[in-house]
Amino acid sequence: EAGVTQSPTHLIKTRGQQATLRCSPISGHTSVYWYQQALGLGLQFLLWYDEGEERNRGNFPPRFSGRQFPNYSSELNVNALELEDSALYLCASSLDRAAYEQYFGPGTRLTVT
Amino acid sequence: AQRVTQPEKLLSVFKGAPVELKCNYSYSGSPELFWYVQYSRQRLQLLLRHISRESIKGFTADLNKGETSFHLKKPFAQEEDSAMYYCALSGAAGGGNKLTFGTGTQLKVEL
């Protein structure tokens, strides 16, 4: 069974641009979570989507947004990129909104110059 | 607010020595506690969940609500245990099952 996949692996953008990151959950999973792993800050929760709806978001500005598609894949958009947005962005999926166990993807490394 | 503290950034032990990775948490309700592990060049993966009370790869972790701790232990370290370990908390009061992670402890097992 394929695990969580993320694309692209690496993304380089300049300040002020927009970045789009994509995630495909494990087949049959309906919940998708996004986390940011910035240097020195550890893993921080960004967004949670389940059944196409945003269910919860972390303490991040509105320029971090996303959506979940009918096939449960998800997209994270970061607008007006700032240098401090440089980080590893991890996507995780779980079976449904009640499931605690999350399965992580390999991440997308975003570099903002 | 929920918070997870891992006081050690790096823990270095010799092969065969006991290992204890510390984790303390702050949460007002009944949390779900987890240990995740990331081996070199691999993705983050679940190692242990407190509610299952399992021993995985020789590791155990007991939830101590009085001390608000969830330390990870192994009696005899193996070289293949070298990895980054993250303690994480999930709770309904936090809004869904989002995970709050500690900053991680790098375990290095030396020969």
JSON list of C-alpha atoms in Angstrom, two decimals, chain A residues 6-22 34-39 46 60 63-65 76-91 106-113:
[
{"chain": "A", "resi": 6, "resn": "GLN", "atom": "CA", "xyz": [3.94, 14.91, -1.30]},
{"chain": "A", "resi": 7, "resn": "SER", "atom": "CA", "xyz": [5.06, 17.05, -4.20]},
{"chain": "A", "resi": 8, "resn": "PRO", "atom": "CA", "xyz": [7.30, 18.69, -5.02]},
{"chain": "A", "resi": 9, "resn": "THR", "atom": "CA", "xyz": [10.22, 17.42, -2.99]},
{"chain": "A", "resi": 10, "resn": "HIS", "atom": "CA", "xyz": [11.91, 20.78, -3.08]},
{"chain": "A", "resi": 11, "resn": "LEU", "atom": "CA", "xyz": [10.57, 24.22, -3.93]},
{"chain": "A", "resi": 12, "resn": "ILE", "atom": "CA", "xyz": [12.53, 27.43, -4.24]},
{"chain": "A", "resi": 13, "resn": "LYS", "atom": "CA", "xyz": [10.67, 30.74, -4.31]},
{"chain": "A", "resi": 14, "resn": "THR", "atom": "CA", "xyz": [11.49, 34.37, -3.84]},
{"chain": "A", "resi": 15, "resn": "ARG", "atom": "CA", "xyz": [10.02, 36.63, -1.21]},
{"chain": "A", "resi": 16, "resn": "GLY", "atom": "CA", "xyz": [6.54, 37.83, -2.08]},
{"chain": "A", "resi": 17, "resn": "GLN", "atom": "CA", "xyz": [5.73, 34.92, -4.37]},
{"chain": "A", "resi": 18, "resn": "GLN", "atom": "CA", "xyz": [3.17, 32.20, -3.76]},
{"chain": "A", "resi": 19, "resn": "ALA", "atom": "CA", "xyz": [3.92, 28.54, -3.11]},
{"chain": "A", "resi": 20, "resn": "THR", "atom": "CA", "xyz": [1.63, 25.57, -3.65]},
{"chain": "A", "resi": 21, "resn": "LEU", "atom": "CA", "xyz": [2.37, 22.24, -1.99]},
{"chain": "A", "resi": 22, "resn": "ARG", "atom": "CA", "xyz": [0.44, 19.05, -2.65]},
{"chain": "A", "resi": 34, "resn": "TRP", "atom": "CA", "xyz": [-0.26, 19.92, 7.53]},
{"chain": "A", "resi": 35, "resn": "TYR", "atom": "CA", "xyz": [2.69, 20.68, 9.76]},
{"chain": "A", "resi": 36, "resn": "GLN", "atom": "CA", "xyz": [5.60, 23.09, 9.45]},
{"chain": "A", "resi": 37, "resn": "GLN", "atom": "CA", "xyz": [9.05, 22.06, 10.62]},
{"chain": "A", "resi": 38, "resn": "ALA", "atom": "CA", "xyz": [11.16, 25.17, 10.73]},
{"chain": "A", "resi": 39, "resn": "LEU", "atom": "CA", "xyz": [14.72, 25.18, 11.97]},
{"chain": "A", "resi": 46, "resn": "LEU", "atom": "CA", "xyz": [-0.78, 24.25, 10.49]},
{"chain": "A", "resi": 60, "resn": "PHE", "atom": "CA", "xyz": [-0.43, 30.88, 11.51]},
{"chain": "A", "resi": 63, "resn": "ARG", "atom": "CA", "xyz": [-1.72, 33.79, 4.06]},
{"chain": "A", "resi": 64, "resn": "PHE", "atom": "CA", "xyz": [-1.36, 30.10, 4.91]},
{"chain": "A", "resi": 65, "resn": "SER", "atom": "CA", "xyz": [-4.38, 28.43, 3.43]},
{"chain": "A", "resi": 76, "resn": "LEU", "atom": "CA", "xyz": [-1.32, 24.01, 0.95]},
{"chain": "A", "resi": 77, "resn": "ASN", "atom": "CA", "xyz": [-0.93, 27.53, -0.36]},
{"chain": "A", "resi": 78, "resn": "VAL", "atom": "CA", "xyz": [1.38, 30.09, 1.12]},
{"chain": "A", "resi": 79, "resn": "ASN", "atom": "CA", "xyz": [0.91, 33.61, -0.21]},
{"chain": "A", "resi": 80, "resn": "ALA", "atom": "CA", "xyz": [3.24, 36.61, 0.05]},
{"chain": "A", "resi": 81, "resn": "LEU", "atom": "CA", "xyz": [6.16, 34.40, 1.01]},
{"chain": "A", "resi": 82, "resn": "GLU", "atom": "CA", "xyz": [8.51, 35.60, 3.70]},
{"chain": "A", "resi": 83, "resn": "LEU", "atom": "CA", "xyz": [12.03, 34.41, 4.42]},
{"chain": "A", "resi": 84, "resn": "GLU", "atom": "CA", "xyz": [10.90, 32.77, 7.66]},
{"chain": "A", "resi": 85, "resn": "ASP", "atom": "CA", "xyz": [8.50, 30.53, 5.72]},
{"chain": "A", "resi": 86, "resn": "SER", "atom": "CA", "xyz": [11.53, 28.49, 4.69]},
{"chain": "A", "resi": 87, "resn": "ALA", "atom": "CA", "xyz": [10.90, 25.11, 6.28]},
{"chain": "A", "resi": 88, "resn": "LEU", "atom": "CA", "xyz": [10.02, 21.49, 5.74]},
{"chain": "A", "resi": 89, "resn": "TYR", "atom": "CA", "xyz": [6.28, 21.09, 5.29]},
{"chain": "A", "resi": 90, "resn": "LEU", "atom": "CA", "xyz": [4.92, 17.73, 6.32]},
{"chain": "A", "resi": 91, "resn": "CYS", "atom": "CA", "xyz": [1.59, 16.28, 5.41]},
{"chain": "A", "resi": 106, "resn": "PRO", "atom": "CA", "xyz": [8.32, 12.69, 3.25]},
{"chain": "A", "resi": 107, "resn": "GLY", "atom": "CA", "xyz": [7.78, 16.43, 3.23]},
{"chain": "A", "resi": 108, "resn": "THR", "atom": "CA", "xyz": [8.34, 19.35, 0.87]},
{"chain": "A", "resi": 109, "resn": "ARG", "atom": "CA", "xyz": [11.37, 21.52, 1.51]},
{"chain": "A", "resi": 110, "resn": "LEU", "atom": "CA", "xyz": [10.42, 25.14, 0.80]},
{"chain": "A", "resi": 111, "resn": "THR", "atom": "CA", "xyz": [13.23, 27.65, 0.48]},
{"chain": "A", "resi": 112, "resn": "VAL", "atom": "CA", "xyz": [12.42, 31.35, 0.25]},
{"chain": "A", "resi": 113, "resn": "THR", "atom": "CA", "xyz": [15.19, 33.61, -0.99]}
]
